[in-house]
Amino acid sequence: MTKAFYPLLYLAWSDDLLTQKEFESIRGFLAAQSWLPEADRSELLSKVDFSNPPAREELARWKTAAHEVLAREENVRSLFSLSYELSGKDTAFMKARNGFVQLENELGILGEEMLDSFRSPENTLTSRHDTVYGFDVGRMQAILDGDEAAIAEKVKQILTRADFAYFTSTDVTAYREKVYDWCKTLADENLGNMAFPKEFGGGGDMKGYFALMENLSYHDLSLVIKFGVQFGLWGMSVFFLGTEKHHRNYLEKIGSLALPGCFAMTETHHGSNVKGLRTTATYDHASQTFTINTPTQNDQKEYIGNAARHGQMATVFAKLILDGKDYGINAFIVPIRNADGSPIAGVTISDCGLKMGLNGVDNGKIHFDNVVIPKENMLDKFASVNETGEFESPIPSDNRRFFTMLGTLVGGRIGIPRSALAAMKSGLAIAIRYSDRRRQFGPEGGSEVPILNYRMHQRRLMPYLAKSYALHFALRYLTDRFLNRREEEMQEIEALAAGMKSYTTWTVRDGLQECREAIGGKGYLSENRIDALKNDTEIYTTFEGDNTVLMQLVAKSRLSEFRKEFGKLDMAGMITYVYENAKTVVAEKNPIATRKTDEAHLLDYEFHHQAFAYREKTILASAARRLKKLIDSGMDPYDAFNVAQHQMMDVAGAYLERVILERFQSAISEVSDDGSKYRLVALRNLFALHQIETHKGWYLEDGYMESPKTKAVRKLVNQLCWDIRKDAVPLVEAYGIPDSCLGAEILTKPI
Amino acid sequence: MTKAFYPLLYLAWSDDLLTQKEFESIRGFLAAQSWLPEADRSELLSKVDFSNPPAREELARWKTAAHEVLAREENVRSLFSLSYELSGKDTAFMKARNGFVQLENELGILGEEMLDSFRSPENTLTSRHDTVYGFDVGRMQAILDGDEAAIAEKVKQILTRADFAYFTSTDVTAYREKVYDWCKTLADENLGNMAFPKEFGGGGDMKGYFALMENLSYHDLSLVIKFGVQFGLWGMSVFFLGTEKHHRNYLEKIGSLALPGCFAMTETHHGSNVKGLRTTATYDHASQTFTINTPTQNDQKEYIGNAARHGQMATVFAKLILDGKDYGINAFIVPIRNADGSPIAGVTISDCGLKMGLNGVDNGKIHFDNVVIPKENMLDKFASVNETGEFESPIPSDNRRFFTMLGTLVGGRIGIPRSALAAMKSGLAIAIRYSDRRRQFGPEGGSEVPILNYRMHQRRLMPYLAKSYALHFALRYLTDRFLNRREEEMQEIEALAAGMKSYTTWTVRDGLQECREAIGGKGYLSENRIDALKNDTEIYTTFEGDNTVLMQLVAKSRLSEFRKEFGKLDMAGMITYVYENAKTVVAEKNPIATRKTDEAHLLDYEFHHQAFAYREKTILASAARRLKKLIDSGMDPYDAFNVAQHQMMDVAGAYLERVILERFQSAISEVSDDGSKYRLVALRNLFALHQIETHKGWYLEDGYMESPKTKAVRKLVNQLCWDIRKDAVPLVEAYGIPDSCLGAEILTKPI
């Protein structure tokens, strides 16, 4: 009969969680089994003497006895029934039943979990889950590449050459030279001038240039930024802000990297508020020259790429002063270095020094001490000084002119998020492929399980996998809109670009963070490249416009769109209209929608889109109403916009998410391959439901959804993460990133 | 009369947002003013000819006219009334009124915002906000330091010496030597052996050791980790796992850094699942030796601090094999280097190479090829081999013994979050002090405003300021609990430490991210140290236990606590009891609590605590119920815990937040200085309400709050952020971090 108590004895000694007090409970229980023969009881009590532990062999014998029963009897589900089996189903043993149940509770461990320690389990649900190649990766990649496949292929061919092996030393000087050499190689391959007009030796292919930047971003991001500074910022500023004489003089040399240059806009004290910059360009009609000057240290050009080491010239933004009057910000080509690499007289260049990332880019500060340049160095597309020395511009407002100039450079806000997204794809490819192979923990006694099978791991990575696809299509759409823009769409496109830049780079920041943590210590080693991906993209949320500032601009643009749409109503009327209209639409169409939880409904694109669009409209109307109320109450509009800043973030975010969802759906509708389509729909569902889950506080607060629905959404997000896990590896393979570009040791070592 | 239209003309040309189409609207409007003399109308129309822009002087004249009216007339609130004033209040002008209103709407800009471009505004609400020294910083610092002031002072005195100037080169070899030298200096100051017993030359001051680690963390974190590896991990493992002979032989040499060593636990394939490690220590009774061996490459010791360069010995965790039988994991002292620094025969050491951060720590991999050590090198506090060659242990279960051994090392999970929090304090001190001085944007025509006055900026930083205080007190509490523990509290304290380690390091990760972004490009430059703070602490979420894994342990511990508390009920009964009980309590005490929004209620600690405690209990009960349901339905418990992983995170998080809130309140109750107390209460309110806002989705889903209440909470969070902003600089000064330790260039340069 003592055999029936073996499992209990084993648990008493093996369980790491039992305290001495609980130990006493077991003694108490045994002592209370008065139906047991006295000898048996004494023997059992001697086995649970804290000061006299059993030998290991005895422990093993106890465990084996229990294990044998469990292997034989499938239906044993409690400690008592296990013990009962061991008693040989002795009816006397039933007397111990109540005591057992009570004890199980007191010991504070689930009965099944306890039993588990005796089992050599079958394959569990979690163990069995695995990668399945259920669709054609090549076809999926073709869908992602679209009509950019050829340029993608060309870029990757170059990047996988031996001389593009990653630079791994911490020697910053050597790193910068390496990055310069890479840029030179790309220029030699006719990639630097790709976007310049054919008449100046270029490729005349702006679309190709965006594709190029994206694919380059599978490699070192210092290379991408250095490349972008030279051919994008420096080259494009000459192209877009200059006129034919500048194009003739400079574009070919810029495109071949014969003339490295800078884009010198940001000043120390004038970063986000770029309108406030204070460098001056003072015109002298007698000598037909401009004098470029930095008034104080706070006004020097800062963070300027290509400045610290390689740049020979710079597009400098400065206030044009003519006859003592300020004509606003204009752009000038200013030489900064002599042929021997020394700064020209009057120019002081200092190095920004070590940075968190992008150390292959030579960022510097430039200070101008009355540097004289000829009149023709003014980039004079939007303003000029005429032959009689008067200022001329088709755009008389300084502000408007400046923003028109900036508008021509909006391409940067398309290239940057595309580059960022490529970096996140690299991170996801590394993290997901590793997590599919890395095993930790497992069912008691069973093999360890790939960590990608764990719910939290899926929860961390799968939503970003879905977002990578969603953003991919949205950024292609943004690019197309920009390339095929009509003048009157420009404001909308600028706002969309500013928004997508912010939304994407923040997503990438968070996604790469999850990648780092998901692969643990391996993610901390530079050899696995998450380090570089994270630190290089860190500044993407700040440069080309601080994200928070840009999101405010997007929101303001949405407010003005909103008003245009309802121009005939007064403000209050508009708000009421939109707000009530949105509510009514929903209420009418779906009287029980707020509590509807069936899967067909929750996986329906129409539901997702309606929820996104409703949120967008409602937040927008609410922000407009709030602003109006504040201003009506006498608050300075500047203050009112400050008070509403937090809400403005939501206005912008809700708008962007609606656009992203629509573009994902639109892309899917063009897919003919069933296998790919099925996965894309799953990713779209996960993207949509995960966002709805993220915003559930808002939906509940608004009353658009009630708790049964938000709970059902959560459950479905879990399920989608679980389902997509088996496609995750082929889905990151479909990004088409060469292994040498991923450059992660953990992917090449046997595991 | 044409003068009345100047503002409109100015806006037509100056506003950056108007499109050509809107331009046409203005022309249409002017053309429709049939009451105007034909000549006036023609003149006006000639001024809005897109192909013939006005001269700058004309633009300026228009603006000035409008400006003069606005400076004089305070009550002008629309474009129409401005124009009406300019008409000299001509009644004929009233005929233009409807047209104006319609136009204002069509142009899509708020009327007040438009007017703003003509104003030189008074100081606005936003501009006026500023730092106020409203309390005694020294007293606040004294509250934070508590009884650790003396050790804090001593550490800071050392850290501010010239030879502790930060190392700024990228030469990793030199950096490691620098960090070693710093450790040596600290050891010479008798800080290395602080926690060791006095009989072995130590300070016998464990409490002081924690304070030391925290204050050291205001400096280079490589130093902190190297220091912790040597004196904490290596030293404490000898102290806690060894016996007197080891203490006598080693502690003094360890404490003086005469004997640098390692803590070799983690293996390549056995990181989080440390029970699975596979290094063996095979006993041979004839020679009275153990042979330490690494079976495969995957089983080598990895990430081992002090290994790559300085370590001479290591505490190695290995499975003890005796007569062919496995006796579980035990610890052994194994020499790894000869006196000349070369590895001893059989030991292969490789360098982990560059890391994302902490590059001053020489992490390495160690491979043992049958390295023989004498029997006495077994750290034999919890297990030993007796004189007849038999295994002996007071804890027969291998598992339980191993976790007992790990339990003695739980101090690491207290030191790490305290170190992390110190790093976040540094980041906040840098970001908040800079944001208080850095100005960007401002009311139209007014001065630029400190960026800390912007709502989003406050929203990003103030909640972390509040959390830094909340966590400070909670970590002091954890330390005290650990130092004054009774045996039966150990499980609870271990869970609390695991949880606080995770919660704190994740908070720090997010807080430092906000600091980086809040200071923009300056935050990307290494000279401002956010770089180092972020990258060095990045691994804190992984080492000393992966956060996600630890949170699961915390949740499991909570589940078992929960059951103990209600031991007498069966599982279902318990759940019902807790769940209903919690609901009832709330419902009874506050029949209208779910919609209560008055400020006195929302700022009441009782409300906060009840909300936190309710959430904790409800989530716990719900998780327990779910697990039981899954297991009852036949799911393998291993799978059930995987399915519930996401919920388990919430179980742990809700528990930790309740504890943190309670400890904050408890600390406040002991404060006598009114000025400090007032600020601490504000910070506690912000912490509590910000968490409630973060979890509003849960509260709404549960029905504990309804939307008027969650909306009121949001509003109050905004208000608290706004209010605390003026105290923010003194509040970070109260951390007491020396400027040289902050080491941020942006704080020392004039602005």
PDB file of N, CA and C in Angstrom, chain A residues 275-327:
ATOM      1  N   LYS A 275      12.888  77.034 -40.832  1.00  0.00           N
ATOM      2  CA  LYS A 275      12.618  78.395 -41.288  1.00  0.00           C
ATOM      3  C   LYS A 275      13.453  79.416 -40.517  1.00  0.00           C
ATOM      4  N   GLY A 276      13.880  79.017 -39.318  1.00  0.00           N
ATOM      5  CA  GLY A 276      14.586  79.963 -38.465  1.00  0.00           C
ATOM      6  C   GLY A 276      16.078  80.042 -38.713  1.00  0.00           C
ATOM      7  N   LEU A 277      16.567  79.390 -39.761  1.00  0.00           N
ATOM      8  CA  LEU A 277      18.031  79.358 -39.907  1.00  0.00           C
ATOM      9  C   LEU A 277      18.601  80.744 -40.184  1.00  0.00           C
ATOM     10  N   ARG A 278      19.863  80.959 -39.848  1.00  0.00           N
ATOM     11  CA  ARG A 278      20.390  82.322 -39.793  1.00  0.00           C
ATOM     12  C   ARG A 278      21.658  82.582 -40.593  1.00  0.00           C
ATOM     13  N   THR A 279      22.152  81.578 -41.285  1.00  0.00           N
ATOM     14  CA  THR A 279      23.280  81.824 -42.185  1.00  0.00           C
ATOM     15  C   THR A 279      22.834  82.865 -43.219  1.00  0.00           C
ATOM     16  N   THR A 280      23.736  83.787 -43.562  1.00  0.00           N
ATOM     17  CA  THR A 280      23.347  84.815 -44.532  1.00  0.00           C
ATOM     18  C   THR A 280      24.155  84.705 -45.825  1.00  0.00           C
ATOM     19  N   ALA A 281      23.501  85.122 -46.910  1.00  0.00           N
ATOM     20  CA  ALA A 281      24.173  85.240 -48.209  1.00  0.00           C
ATOM     21  C   ALA A 281      23.920  86.680 -48.652  1.00  0.00           C
ATOM     22  N   THR A 282      24.929  87.520 -48.497  1.00  0.00           N
ATOM     23  CA  THR A 282      24.734  88.952 -48.751  1.00  0.00           C
ATOM     24  C   THR A 282      25.238  89.298 -50.147  1.00  0.00           C
ATOM     25  N   TYR A 283      24.355  89.885 -50.898  1.00  0.00           N
ATOM     26  CA  TYR A 283      24.690  90.177 -52.297  1.00  0.00           C
ATOM     27  C   TYR A 283      25.409  91.513 -52.424  1.00  0.00           C
ATOM     28  N   ASP A 284      26.430  91.492 -53.260  1.00  0.00           N
ATOM     29  CA  ASP A 284      27.115  92.745 -53.577  1.00  0.00           C
ATOM     30  C   ASP A 284      27.076  92.922 -55.085  1.00  0.00           C
ATOM     31  N   HIS A 285      26.374  93.966 -55.524  1.00  0.00           N
ATOM     32  CA  HIS A 285      26.151  94.098 -56.955  1.00  0.00           C
ATOM     33  C   HIS A 285      27.416  94.539 -57.690  1.00  0.00           C
ATOM     34  N   ALA A 286      28.223  95.297 -57.010  1.00  0.00           N
ATOM     35  CA  ALA A 286      29.443  95.782 -57.656  1.00  0.00           C
ATOM     36  C   ALA A 286      30.316  94.603 -58.097  1.00  0.00           C
ATOM     37  N   SER A 287      30.505  93.636 -57.190  1.00  0.00           N
ATOM     38  CA  SER A 287      31.381  92.515 -57.524  1.00  0.00           C
ATOM     39  C   SER A 287      30.602  91.321 -58.076  1.00  0.00           C
ATOM     40  N   GLN A 288      29.261  91.450 -58.093  1.00  0.00           N
ATOM     41  CA  GLN A 288      28.419  90.335 -58.554  1.00  0.00           C
ATOM     42  C   GLN A 288      28.734  89.063 -57.760  1.00  0.00           C
ATOM     43  N   THR A 289      28.741  89.242 -56.436  1.00  0.00           N
ATOM     44  CA  THR A 289      29.062  88.088 -55.582  1.00  0.00           C
ATOM     45  C   THR A 289      28.097  88.019 -54.397  1.00  0.00           C
ATOM     46  N   PHE A 290      28.064  86.834 -53.815  1.00  0.00           N
ATOM     47  CA  PHE A 290      27.403  86.649 -52.524  1.00  0.00           C
ATOM     48  C   PHE A 290      28.472  86.358 -51.474  1.00  0.00           C
ATOM     49  N   THR A 291      28.231  86.858 -50.285  1.00  0.00           N
ATOM     50  CA  THR A 291      29.126  86.517 -49.187  1.00  0.00           C
ATOM     51  C   THR A 291      28.354  85.648 -48.193  1.00  0.00           C
ATOM     52  N   ILE A 292      28.847  84.453 -48.005  1.00  0.00           N
ATOM     53  CA  ILE A 292      28.169  83.493 -47.117  1.00  0.00           C
ATOM     54  C   ILE A 292      28.777  83.631 -45.726  1.00  0.00           C
ATOM     55  N   ASN A 293      27.915  83.800 -44.738  1.00  0.00           N
ATOM     56  CA  ASN A 293      28.443  84.027 -43.394  1.00  0.00           C
ATOM     57  C   ASN A 293      27.610  83.331 -42.307  1.00  0.00           C
ATOM     58  N   THR A 294      28.320  82.819 -41.318  1.00  0.00           N
ATOM     59  CA  THR A 294      27.690  82.193 -40.153  1.00  0.00           C
ATOM     60  C   THR A 294      27.748  83.199 -39.008  1.00  0.00           C
ATOM     61  N   PRO A 295      26.607  83.761 -38.561  1.00  0.00           N
ATOM     62  CA  PRO A 295      26.663  84.824 -37.548  1.00  0.00           C
ATOM     63  C   PRO A 295      27.257  84.363 -36.219  1.00  0.00           C
ATOM     64  N   THR A 296      26.758  83.274 -35.664  1.00  0.00           N
ATOM     65  CA  THR A 296      27.290  82.804 -34.373  1.00  0.00           C
ATOM     66  C   THR A 296      27.491  81.292 -34.431  1.00  0.00           C
ATOM     67  N   GLN A 297      28.149  80.775 -33.422  1.00  0.00           N
ATOM     68  CA  GLN A 297      28.383  79.329 -33.360  1.00  0.00           C
ATOM     69  C   GLN A 297      27.090  78.532 -33.470  1.00  0.00           C
ATOM     70  N   ASN A 298      26.028  79.100 -32.921  1.00  0.00           N
ATOM     71  CA  ASN A 298      24.748  78.393 -32.922  1.00  0.00           C
ATOM     72  C   ASN A 298      24.131  78.288 -34.307  1.00  0.00           C
ATOM     73  N   ASP A 299      24.694  79.048 -35.246  1.00  0.00           N
ATOM     74  CA  ASP A 299      24.116  79.065 -36.582  1.00  0.00           C
ATOM     75  C   ASP A 299      24.954  78.279 -37.577  1.00  0.00           C
ATOM     76  N   GLN A 300      25.980  77.590 -37.090  1.00  0.00           N
ATOM     77  CA  GLN A 300      26.765  76.822 -38.048  1.00  0.00           C
ATOM     78  C   GLN A 300      25.961  75.620 -38.519  1.00  0.00           C
ATOM     79  N   LYS A 301      26.321  75.152 -39.704  1.00  0.00           N
ATOM     80  CA  LYS A 301      25.648  73.995 -40.280  1.00  0.00           C
ATOM     81  C   LYS A 301      26.096  72.752 -39.520  1.00  0.00           C
ATOM     82  N   GLU A 302      25.153  71.929 -39.121  1.00  0.00           N
ATOM     83  CA  GLU A 302      25.512  70.783 -38.281  1.00  0.00           C
ATOM     84  C   GLU A 302      24.934  69.477 -38.836  1.00  0.00           C
ATOM     85  N   TYR A 303      25.566  68.381 -38.468  1.00  0.00           N
ATOM     86  CA  TYR A 303      25.180  67.024 -38.899  1.00  0.00           C
ATOM     87  C   TYR A 303      25.330  66.817 -40.405  1.00  0.00           C
ATOM     88  N   ILE A 304      26.109  67.664 -41.064  1.00  0.00           N
ATOM     89  CA  ILE A 304      26.137  67.620 -42.513  1.00  0.00           C
ATOM     90  C   ILE A 304      26.930  66.409 -43.031  1.00  0.00           C
ATOM     91  N   GLY A 305      26.246  65.502 -43.719  1.00  0.00           N
ATOM     92  CA  GLY A 305      26.885  64.316 -44.274  1.00  0.00           C
ATOM     93  C   GLY A 305      27.860  64.693 -45.377  1.00  0.00           C
ATOM     94  N   ASN A 306      28.956  63.955 -45.460  1.00  0.00           N
ATOM     95  CA  ASN A 306      29.992  64.197 -46.464  1.00  0.00           C
ATOM     96  C   ASN A 306      30.877  65.396 -46.109  1.00  0.00           C
ATOM     97  N   ALA A 307      30.567  66.077 -44.999  1.00  0.00           N
ATOM     98  CA  ALA A 307      31.302  67.310 -44.695  1.00  0.00           C
ATOM     99  C   ALA A 307      32.642  67.029 -44.026  1.00  0.00           C
ATOM    100  N   ALA A 308      32.660  66.092 -43.096  1.00  0.00           N
ATOM    101  CA  ALA A 308      33.853  65.948 -42.259  1.00  0.00           C
ATOM    102  C   ALA A 308      35.064  65.461 -43.043  1.00  0.00           C
ATOM    103  N   ARG A 309      34.816  64.753 -44.163  1.00  0.00           N
ATOM    104  CA  ARG A 309      35.962  64.164 -44.848  1.00  0.00           C
ATOM    105  C   ARG A 309      35.988  64.406 -46.362  1.00  0.00           C
ATOM    106  N   HIS A 310      34.878  64.112 -47.050  1.00  0.00           N
ATOM    107  CA  HIS A 310      34.977  64.031 -48.510  1.00  0.00           C
ATOM    108  C   HIS A 310      34.409  65.198 -49.306  1.00  0.00           C
ATOM    109  N   GLY A 311      33.467  65.925 -48.732  1.00  0.00           N
ATOM    110  CA  GLY A 311      32.756  66.934 -49.523  1.00  0.00           C
ATOM    111  C   GLY A 311      33.656  68.051 -50.038  1.00  0.00           C
ATOM    112  N   GLN A 312      33.471  68.428 -51.290  1.00  0.00           N
ATOM    113  CA  GLN A 312      34.237  69.539 -51.858  1.00  0.00           C
ATOM    114  C   GLN A 312      33.370  70.777 -52.025  1.00  0.00           C
ATOM    115  N   MET A 313      32.075  70.561 -52.171  1.00  0.00           N
ATOM    116  CA  MET A 313      31.152  71.680 -52.307  1.00  0.00           C
ATOM    117  C   MET A 313      29.918  71.368 -51.485  1.00  0.00           C
ATOM    118  N   ALA A 314      29.074  72.390 -51.338  1.00  0.00           N
ATOM    119  CA  ALA A 314      27.841  72.161 -50.595  1.00  0.00           C
ATOM    120  C   ALA A 314      26.735  73.048 -51.133  1.00  0.00           C
ATOM    121  N   THR A 315      25.523  72.516 -51.134  1.00  0.00           N
ATOM    122  CA  THR A 315      24.360  73.362 -51.320  1.00  0.00           C
ATOM    123  C   THR A 315      24.059  73.963 -49.949  1.00  0.00           C
ATOM    124  N   VAL A 316      24.218  75.279 -49.851  1.00  0.00           N
ATOM    125  CA  VAL A 316      24.053  75.937 -48.555  1.00  0.00           C
ATOM    126  C   VAL A 316      22.754  76.754 -48.552  1.00  0.00           C
ATOM    127  N   PHE A 317      21.947  76.524 -47.557  1.00  0.00           N
ATOM    128  CA  PHE A 317      20.722  77.307 -47.411  1.00  0.00           C
ATOM    129  C   PHE A 317      21.017  78.512 -46.528  1.00  0.00           C
ATOM    130  N   ALA A 318      20.649  79.678 -47.032  1.00  0.00           N
ATOM    131  CA  ALA A 318      20.984  80.906 -46.310  1.00  0.00           C
ATOM    132  C   ALA A 318      19.959  81.984 -46.649  1.00  0.00           C
ATOM    133  N   LYS A 319      19.847  82.938 -45.755  1.00  0.00           N
ATOM    134  CA  LYS A 319      18.944  84.065 -45.999  1.00  0.00           C
ATOM    135  C   LYS A 319      19.622  85.036 -46.958  1.00  0.00           C
ATOM    136  N   LEU A 320      18.939  85.333 -48.023  1.00  0.00           N
ATOM    137  CA  LEU A 320      19.520  86.256 -49.002  1.00  0.00           C
ATOM    138  C   LEU A 320      19.309  87.691 -48.516  1.00  0.00           C
ATOM    139  N   ILE A 321      20.413  88.417 -48.376  1.00  0.00           N
ATOM    140  CA  ILE A 321      20.334  89.819 -47.952  1.00  0.00           C
ATOM    141  C   ILE A 321      20.750  90.703 -49.136  1.00  0.00           C
ATOM    142  N   LEU A 322      19.891  91.627 -49.445  1.00  0.00           N
ATOM    143  CA  LEU A 322      20.152  92.490 -50.609  1.00  0.00           C
ATOM    144  C   LEU A 322      19.811  93.914 -50.181  1.00  0.00           C
ATOM    145  N   ASP A 323      20.743  94.794 -50.326  1.00  0.00           N
ATOM    146  CA  ASP A 323      20.562  96.181 -49.882  1.00  0.00           C
ATOM    147  C   ASP A 323      20.026  96.241 -48.456  1.00  0.00           C
ATOM    148  N   GLY A 324      20.569  95.380 -47.613  1.00  0.00           N
ATOM    149  CA  GLY A 324      20.184  95.415 -46.210  1.00  0.00           C
ATOM    150  C   GLY A 324      18.842  94.773 -45.902  1.00  0.00           C
ATOM    151  N   LYS A 325      18.178  94.259 -46.937  1.00  0.00           N
ATOM    152  CA  LYS A 325      16.878  93.637 -46.679  1.00  0.00           C
ATOM    153  C   LYS A 325      16.946  92.117 -46.815  1.00  0.00           C
ATOM    154  N   ASP A 326      16.147  91.449 -45.991  1.00  0.00           N
ATOM    155  CA  ASP A 326      16.148  89.987 -45.931  1.00  0.00           C
ATOM    156  C   ASP A 326      15.103  89.432 -46.913  1.00  0.00           C
ATOM    157  N   TYR A 327      15.545  88.649 -47.884  1.00  0.00           N
ATOM    158  CA  TYR A 327      14.619  88.072 -48.871  1.00  0.00           C
ATOM    159  C   TYR A 327      14.348  86.583 -48.624  1.00  0.00           C
TER     160      TYR A 327
END
